[in-house]
GROMACS .gro file of C-alpha atoms in nm:
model
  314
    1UNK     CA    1  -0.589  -0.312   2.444
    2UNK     CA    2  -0.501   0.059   2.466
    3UNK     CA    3  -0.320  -0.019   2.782
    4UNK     CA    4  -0.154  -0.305   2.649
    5UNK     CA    5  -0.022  -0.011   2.413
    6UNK     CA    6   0.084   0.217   2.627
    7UNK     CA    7   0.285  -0.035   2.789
    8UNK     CA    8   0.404  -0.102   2.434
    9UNK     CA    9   0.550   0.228   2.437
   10UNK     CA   10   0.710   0.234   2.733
   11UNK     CA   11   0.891  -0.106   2.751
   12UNK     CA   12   1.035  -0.003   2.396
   13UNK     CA   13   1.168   0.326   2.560
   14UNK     CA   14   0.914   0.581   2.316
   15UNK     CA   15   0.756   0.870   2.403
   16UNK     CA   16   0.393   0.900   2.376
   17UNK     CA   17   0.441   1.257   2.337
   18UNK     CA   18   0.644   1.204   2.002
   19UNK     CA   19   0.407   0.953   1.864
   20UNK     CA   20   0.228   1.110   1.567
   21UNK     CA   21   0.023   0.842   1.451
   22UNK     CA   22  -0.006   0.453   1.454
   23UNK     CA   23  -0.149   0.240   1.111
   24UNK     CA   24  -0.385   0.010   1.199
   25UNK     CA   25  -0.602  -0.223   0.937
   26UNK     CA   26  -1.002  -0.165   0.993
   27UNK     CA   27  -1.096  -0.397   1.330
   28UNK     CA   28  -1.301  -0.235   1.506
   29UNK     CA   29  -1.090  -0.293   1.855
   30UNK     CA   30  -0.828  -0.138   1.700
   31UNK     CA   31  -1.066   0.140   1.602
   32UNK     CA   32  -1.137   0.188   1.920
   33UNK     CA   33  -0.791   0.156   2.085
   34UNK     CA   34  -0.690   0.429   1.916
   35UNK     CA   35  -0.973   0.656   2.020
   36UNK     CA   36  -0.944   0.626   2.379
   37UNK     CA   37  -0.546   0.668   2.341
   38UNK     CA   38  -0.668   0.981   2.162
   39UNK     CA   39  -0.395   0.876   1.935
   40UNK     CA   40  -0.382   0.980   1.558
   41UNK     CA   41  -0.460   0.680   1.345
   42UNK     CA   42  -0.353   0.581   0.946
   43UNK     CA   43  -0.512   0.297   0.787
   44UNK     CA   44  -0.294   0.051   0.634
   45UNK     CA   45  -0.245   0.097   0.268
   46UNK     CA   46  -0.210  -0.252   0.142
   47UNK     CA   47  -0.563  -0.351   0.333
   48UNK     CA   48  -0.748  -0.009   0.229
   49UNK     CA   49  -0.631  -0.122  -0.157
   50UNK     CA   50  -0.811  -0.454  -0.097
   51UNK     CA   51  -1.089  -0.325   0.006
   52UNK     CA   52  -1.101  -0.105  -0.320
   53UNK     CA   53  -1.044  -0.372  -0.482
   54UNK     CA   54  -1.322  -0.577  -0.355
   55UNK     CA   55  -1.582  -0.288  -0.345
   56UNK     CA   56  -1.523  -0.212  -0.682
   57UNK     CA   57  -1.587  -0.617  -0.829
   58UNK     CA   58  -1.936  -0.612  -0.601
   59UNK     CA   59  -2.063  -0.271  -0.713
   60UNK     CA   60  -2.023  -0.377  -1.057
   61UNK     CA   61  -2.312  -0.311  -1.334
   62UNK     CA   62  -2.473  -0.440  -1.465
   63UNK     CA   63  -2.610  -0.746  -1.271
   64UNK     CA   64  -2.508  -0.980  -1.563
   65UNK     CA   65  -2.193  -0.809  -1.565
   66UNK     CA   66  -2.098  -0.888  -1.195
   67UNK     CA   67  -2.266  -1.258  -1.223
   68UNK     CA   68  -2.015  -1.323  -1.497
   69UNK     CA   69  -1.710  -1.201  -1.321
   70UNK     CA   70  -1.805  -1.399  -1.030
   71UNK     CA   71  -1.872  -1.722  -1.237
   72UNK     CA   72  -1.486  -1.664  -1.410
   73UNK     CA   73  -1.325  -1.601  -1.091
   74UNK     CA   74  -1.520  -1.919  -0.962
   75UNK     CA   75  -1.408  -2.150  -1.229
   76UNK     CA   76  -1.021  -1.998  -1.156
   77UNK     CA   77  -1.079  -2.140  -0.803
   78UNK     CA   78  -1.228  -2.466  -0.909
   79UNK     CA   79  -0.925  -2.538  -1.125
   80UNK     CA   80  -0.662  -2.408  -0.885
   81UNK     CA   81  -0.802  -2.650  -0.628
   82UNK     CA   82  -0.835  -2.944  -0.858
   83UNK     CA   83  -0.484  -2.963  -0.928
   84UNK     CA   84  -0.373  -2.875  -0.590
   85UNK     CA   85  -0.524  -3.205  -0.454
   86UNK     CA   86  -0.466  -3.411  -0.700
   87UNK     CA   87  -0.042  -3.505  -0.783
   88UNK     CA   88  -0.153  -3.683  -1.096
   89UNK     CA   89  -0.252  -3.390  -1.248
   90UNK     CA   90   0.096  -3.151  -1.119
   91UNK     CA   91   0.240  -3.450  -1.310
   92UNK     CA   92   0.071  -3.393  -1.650
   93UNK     CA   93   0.065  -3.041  -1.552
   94UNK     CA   94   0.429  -3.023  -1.565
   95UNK     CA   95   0.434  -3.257  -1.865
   96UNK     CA   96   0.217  -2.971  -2.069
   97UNK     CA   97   0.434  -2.704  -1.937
   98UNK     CA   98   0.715  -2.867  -2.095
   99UNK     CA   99   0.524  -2.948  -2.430
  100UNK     CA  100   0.376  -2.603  -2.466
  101UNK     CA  101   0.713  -2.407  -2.354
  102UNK     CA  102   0.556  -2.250  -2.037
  103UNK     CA  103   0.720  -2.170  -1.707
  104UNK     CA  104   0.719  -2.444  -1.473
  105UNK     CA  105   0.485  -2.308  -1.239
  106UNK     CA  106   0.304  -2.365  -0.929
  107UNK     CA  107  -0.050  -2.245  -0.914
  108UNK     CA  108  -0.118  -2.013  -0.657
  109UNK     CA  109  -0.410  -2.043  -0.403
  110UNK     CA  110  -0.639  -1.736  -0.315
  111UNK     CA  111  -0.622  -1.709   0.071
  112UNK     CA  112  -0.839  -1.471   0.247
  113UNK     CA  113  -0.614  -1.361   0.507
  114UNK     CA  114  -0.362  -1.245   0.208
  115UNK     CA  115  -0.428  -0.926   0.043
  116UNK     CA  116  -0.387  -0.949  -0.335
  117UNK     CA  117  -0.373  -1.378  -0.316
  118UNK     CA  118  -0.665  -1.338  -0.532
  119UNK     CA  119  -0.479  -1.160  -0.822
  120UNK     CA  120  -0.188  -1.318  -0.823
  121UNK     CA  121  -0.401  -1.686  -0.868
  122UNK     CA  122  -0.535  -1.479  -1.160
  123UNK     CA  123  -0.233  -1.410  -1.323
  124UNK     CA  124  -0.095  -1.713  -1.285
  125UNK     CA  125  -0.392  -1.866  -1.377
  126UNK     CA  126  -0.373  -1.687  -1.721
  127UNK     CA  127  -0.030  -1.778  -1.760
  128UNK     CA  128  -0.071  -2.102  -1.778
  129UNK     CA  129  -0.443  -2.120  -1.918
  130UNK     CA  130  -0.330  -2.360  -2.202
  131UNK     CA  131  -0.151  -2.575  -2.033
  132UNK     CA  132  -0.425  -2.585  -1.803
  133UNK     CA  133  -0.704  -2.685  -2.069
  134UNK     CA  134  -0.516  -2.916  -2.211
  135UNK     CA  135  -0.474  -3.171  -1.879
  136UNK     CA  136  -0.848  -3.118  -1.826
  137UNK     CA  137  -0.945  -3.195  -2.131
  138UNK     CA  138  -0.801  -3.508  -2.123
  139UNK     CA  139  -1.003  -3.635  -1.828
  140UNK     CA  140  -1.329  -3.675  -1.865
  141UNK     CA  141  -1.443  -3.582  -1.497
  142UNK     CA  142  -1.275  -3.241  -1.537
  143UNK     CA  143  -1.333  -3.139  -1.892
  144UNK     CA  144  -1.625  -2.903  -1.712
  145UNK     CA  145  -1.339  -2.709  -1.554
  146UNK     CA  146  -1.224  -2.614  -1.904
  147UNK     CA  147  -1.267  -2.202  -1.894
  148UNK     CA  148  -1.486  -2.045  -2.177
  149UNK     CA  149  -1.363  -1.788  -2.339
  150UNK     CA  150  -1.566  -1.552  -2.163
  151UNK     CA  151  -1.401  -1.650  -1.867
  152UNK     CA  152  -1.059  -1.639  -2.002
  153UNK     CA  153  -1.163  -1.262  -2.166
  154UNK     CA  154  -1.307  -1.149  -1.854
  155UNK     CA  155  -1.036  -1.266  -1.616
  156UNK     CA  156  -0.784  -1.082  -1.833
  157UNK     CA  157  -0.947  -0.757  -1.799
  158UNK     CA  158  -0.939  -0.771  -1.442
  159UNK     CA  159  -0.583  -0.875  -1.465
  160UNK     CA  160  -0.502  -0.539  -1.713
  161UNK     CA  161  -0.657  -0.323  -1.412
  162UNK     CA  162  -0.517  -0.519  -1.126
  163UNK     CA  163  -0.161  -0.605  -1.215
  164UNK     CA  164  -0.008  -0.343  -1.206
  165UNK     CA  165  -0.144  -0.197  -0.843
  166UNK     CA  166   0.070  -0.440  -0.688
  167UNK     CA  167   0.446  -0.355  -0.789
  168UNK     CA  168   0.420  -0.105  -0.489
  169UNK     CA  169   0.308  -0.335  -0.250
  170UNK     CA  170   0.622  -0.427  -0.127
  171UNK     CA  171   0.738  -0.104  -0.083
  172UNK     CA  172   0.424   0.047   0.101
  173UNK     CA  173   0.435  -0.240   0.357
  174UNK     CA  174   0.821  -0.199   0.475
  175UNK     CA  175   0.891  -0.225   0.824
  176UNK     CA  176   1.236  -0.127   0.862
  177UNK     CA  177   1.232   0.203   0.673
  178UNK     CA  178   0.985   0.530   0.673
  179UNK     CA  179   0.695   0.415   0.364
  180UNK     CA  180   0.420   0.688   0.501
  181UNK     CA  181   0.600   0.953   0.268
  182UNK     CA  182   0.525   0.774  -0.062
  183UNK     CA  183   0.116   0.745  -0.010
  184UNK     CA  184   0.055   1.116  -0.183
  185UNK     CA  185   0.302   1.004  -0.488
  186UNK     CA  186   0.185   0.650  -0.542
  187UNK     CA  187  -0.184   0.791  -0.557
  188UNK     CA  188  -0.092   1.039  -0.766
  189UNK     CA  189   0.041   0.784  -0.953
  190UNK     CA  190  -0.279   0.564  -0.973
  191UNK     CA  191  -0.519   0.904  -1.092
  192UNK     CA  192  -0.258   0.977  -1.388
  193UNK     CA  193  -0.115   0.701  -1.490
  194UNK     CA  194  -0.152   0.318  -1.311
  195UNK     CA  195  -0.559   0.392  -1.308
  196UNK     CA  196  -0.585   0.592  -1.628
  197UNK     CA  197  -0.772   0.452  -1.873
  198UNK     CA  198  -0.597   0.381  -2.173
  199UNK     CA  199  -0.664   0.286  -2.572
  200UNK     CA  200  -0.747  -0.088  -2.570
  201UNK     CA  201  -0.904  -0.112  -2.157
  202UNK     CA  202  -1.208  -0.325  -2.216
  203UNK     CA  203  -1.553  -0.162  -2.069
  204UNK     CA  204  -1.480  -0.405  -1.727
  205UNK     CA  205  -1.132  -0.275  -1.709
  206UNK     CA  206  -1.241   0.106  -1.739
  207UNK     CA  207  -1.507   0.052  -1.445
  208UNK     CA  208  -1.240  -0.159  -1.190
  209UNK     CA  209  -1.023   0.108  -1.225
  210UNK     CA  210  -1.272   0.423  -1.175
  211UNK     CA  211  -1.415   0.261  -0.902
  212UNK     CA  212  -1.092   0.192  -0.737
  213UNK     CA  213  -0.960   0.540  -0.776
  214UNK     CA  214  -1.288   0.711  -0.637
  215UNK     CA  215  -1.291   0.492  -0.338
  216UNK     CA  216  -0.899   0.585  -0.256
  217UNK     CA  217  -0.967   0.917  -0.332
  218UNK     CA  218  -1.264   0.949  -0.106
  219UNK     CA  219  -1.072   0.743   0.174
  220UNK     CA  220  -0.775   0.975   0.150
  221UNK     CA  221  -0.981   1.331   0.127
  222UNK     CA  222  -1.029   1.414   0.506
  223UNK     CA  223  -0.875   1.695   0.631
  224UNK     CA  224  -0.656   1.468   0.926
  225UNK     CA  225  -0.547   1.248   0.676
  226UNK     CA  226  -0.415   1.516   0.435
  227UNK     CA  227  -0.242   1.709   0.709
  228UNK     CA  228  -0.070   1.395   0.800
  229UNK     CA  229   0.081   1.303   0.430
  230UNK     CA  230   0.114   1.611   0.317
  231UNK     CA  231   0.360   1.665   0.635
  232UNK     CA  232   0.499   1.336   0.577
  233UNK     CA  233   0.560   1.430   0.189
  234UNK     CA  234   0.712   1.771   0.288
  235UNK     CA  235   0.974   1.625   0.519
  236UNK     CA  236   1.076   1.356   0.237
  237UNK     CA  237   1.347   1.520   0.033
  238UNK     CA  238   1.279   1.340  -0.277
  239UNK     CA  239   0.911   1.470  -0.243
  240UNK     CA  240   0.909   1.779  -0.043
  241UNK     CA  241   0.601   2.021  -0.203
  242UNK     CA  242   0.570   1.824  -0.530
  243UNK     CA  243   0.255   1.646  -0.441
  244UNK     CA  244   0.074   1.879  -0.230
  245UNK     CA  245  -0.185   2.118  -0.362
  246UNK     CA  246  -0.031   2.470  -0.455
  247UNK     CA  247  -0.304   2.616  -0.187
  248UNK     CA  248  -0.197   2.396   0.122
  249UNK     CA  249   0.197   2.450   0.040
  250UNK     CA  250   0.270   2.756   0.298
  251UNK     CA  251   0.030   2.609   0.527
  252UNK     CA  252   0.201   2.281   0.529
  253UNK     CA  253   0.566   2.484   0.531
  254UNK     CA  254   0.444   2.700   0.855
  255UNK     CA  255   0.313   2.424   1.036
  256UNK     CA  256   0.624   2.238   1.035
  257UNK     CA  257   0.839   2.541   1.100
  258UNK     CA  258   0.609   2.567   1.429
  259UNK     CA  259   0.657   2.184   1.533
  260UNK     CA  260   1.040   2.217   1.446
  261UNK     CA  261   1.049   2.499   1.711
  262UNK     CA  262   0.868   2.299   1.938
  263UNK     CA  263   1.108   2.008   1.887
  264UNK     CA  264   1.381   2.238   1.975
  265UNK     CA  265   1.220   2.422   2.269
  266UNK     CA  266   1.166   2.055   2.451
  267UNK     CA  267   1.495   1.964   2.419
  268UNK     CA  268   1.708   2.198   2.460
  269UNK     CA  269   1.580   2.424   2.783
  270UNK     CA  270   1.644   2.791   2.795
  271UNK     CA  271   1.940   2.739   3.094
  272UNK     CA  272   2.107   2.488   2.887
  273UNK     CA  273   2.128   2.667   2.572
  274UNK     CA  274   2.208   3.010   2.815
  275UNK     CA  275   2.484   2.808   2.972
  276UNK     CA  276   2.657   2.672   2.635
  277UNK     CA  277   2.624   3.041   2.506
  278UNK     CA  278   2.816   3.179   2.788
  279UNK     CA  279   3.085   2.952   2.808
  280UNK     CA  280   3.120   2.766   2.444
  281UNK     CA  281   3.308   2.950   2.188
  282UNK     CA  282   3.063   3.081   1.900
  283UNK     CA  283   3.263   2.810   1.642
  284UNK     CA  284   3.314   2.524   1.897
  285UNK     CA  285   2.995   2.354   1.771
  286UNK     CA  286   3.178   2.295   1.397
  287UNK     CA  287   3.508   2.173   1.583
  288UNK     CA  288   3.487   1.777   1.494
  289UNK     CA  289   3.734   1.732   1.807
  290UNK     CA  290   3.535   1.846   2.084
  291UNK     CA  291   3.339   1.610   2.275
  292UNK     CA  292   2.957   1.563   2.188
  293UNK     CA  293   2.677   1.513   2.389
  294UNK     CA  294   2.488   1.173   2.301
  295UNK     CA  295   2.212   1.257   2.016
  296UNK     CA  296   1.947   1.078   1.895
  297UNK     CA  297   1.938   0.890   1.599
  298UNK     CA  298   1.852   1.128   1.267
  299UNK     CA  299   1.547   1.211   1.151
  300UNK     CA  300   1.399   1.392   0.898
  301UNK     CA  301   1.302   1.682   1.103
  302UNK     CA  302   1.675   1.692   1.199
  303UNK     CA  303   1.732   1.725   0.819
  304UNK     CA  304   1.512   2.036   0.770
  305UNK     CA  305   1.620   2.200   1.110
  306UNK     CA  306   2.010   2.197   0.904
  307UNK     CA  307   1.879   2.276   0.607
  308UNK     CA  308   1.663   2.600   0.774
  309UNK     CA  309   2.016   2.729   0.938
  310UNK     CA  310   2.138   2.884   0.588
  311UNK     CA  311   1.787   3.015   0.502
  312UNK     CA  312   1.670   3.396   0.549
  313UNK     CA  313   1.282   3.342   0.721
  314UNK     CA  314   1.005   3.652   0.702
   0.00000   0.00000   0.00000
């Protein structure tokens, strides 16, 4: 596999060298992969929140507690999948929907393989509880699926502490733009505000959401980690130092001054710059009509280098 990488690389036309890190989920072979590449690795955001998620609902307390959750996020299940197999009831589903003034919705199915499935079936679940009740009800061999309201009270806590972690799902799991930069500000985020506890958060509510933050906040603590975000925050301009501890700022600031240097010493040699000095006017580089030599495509780093020209350095 961490051939089959490396290949990667090179049939896209990439650099190893300018690879800083690669986001893998938590399989082991990928693990691995990465440590015999000796490359840098980032674990995926979306599956590290599911697994806070799901370590926070088993380390619940007490016992009674947990066994309750379980049994209301069972009987969610059991009534997704008895309508979903059965087009009588979508048909008096639809019929209560229309009685009751509810959305016309589909239920939603937990699947495993989907991060945050199980929430969504929640919420929808919730949405359309009465609805719901009302078609089992009205058949005896499903009236047992009718949710207490226990269930319904429980399930709506967990909905109050998980709803809202997934409006930045979709924009931590781009592919086609730079999402790496937003980790430090989305979990500041979630320790002052999305995660905070707040007047009317139920006892279950307040423990989902401390366990979640203490796992993230563990999982995001080690010293590779922060030197990666806080890098990535730094070269974000709508970020730059404003989530990065006052004590690592000038660290942060000189250690991408150094790699910017770097960047510049590898491509541009010493005889080429010597050459372009010696026979390039001192303002041809601002004349928009001389010819260019091909660039690559922008970057951030680019951005700072430009911005660093007008700026007096100790």
């Amino acid at each position: 596999m961490c051939l089959g990488l490396r290949d990667t690389l090179e049939s896209w036309g990439l650099q190893e060298c300018h690879l800083v890190c690669v986001t893998t989920d938590n399989a082991t072979n990928n693990i691995s992969a990465m440590e015999l590449n000796q490359w840098e690795r980032l674990h995926c955001f979306g599956h590290r929140l599911q697994l806070a998620i799901e370590n926070a609902l088993k380390a619940l307390t007490p016992v009674s507690t947990k066994q309750a959750v379980e049994r209301a996020v069972g009987v969610c299940k059991k009534v997704v999948s008895a309508f979903s197999k059965s087009w009588k009831k979508k048909r008096e589903l639809a019929k209560a929907q229309a009685v009751l003034g509810l959305p016309p919705h589909q239920l939603i199915t937990e699947s495993p393989t989907r991060w945050g499935s199980r929430q969504m079936m929640i919420e929808r679940f919730l949405v359309q509880e009465k609805a719901l009740s009302q078609v089992l009800l009205a058949d005896k061999k499903t009236r047992h699926l009718v949710p207490s309201r226990q269930d319904v009270a429980l399930l709506e806590s967990l909905n109050k502490a998980l709803g809202p972690l997934f409006e930045f799902t979709d924009a931590l799991s781009g592919e086609s733009y730079v999402s790496v930069s937003f980790l430090k500000p989305v979990l500041h985020l979630f320790n002052n505000e999305i995660l905070s506890q707040k007047d009317g958060d139920t006892e279950l509510t307040k423990a989902v959401k401390d366990s979640i933050l203490k796992y993230l906040n563990e999982k995001y603590d080690d010293h590779a980690t922060n030197n990666l975000l806080d890098m990535a925050t730094l070269l974000d301009p709508r970020f730059e130092t404003a989530y990065i501890k006052e004590e690592r700022v000038e660290f942060i600031k000189m250690r991408a001054a150094a790699e910017l240097v770097d960047m510049v010493g590898a491509t541009a040699p010493e005889s080429a710059q010597t050459a372009a000095a010696s026979s390039s006017p001192p303002a041809a580089e601002d004349d928009p009509e001389l010819p260019r030599p091909t660039k690559k495509k922008k970057s951030l780093g680019s951005y700072f280098k430009k911005a660093g020209q007008s700026t007096t350095h100790s």
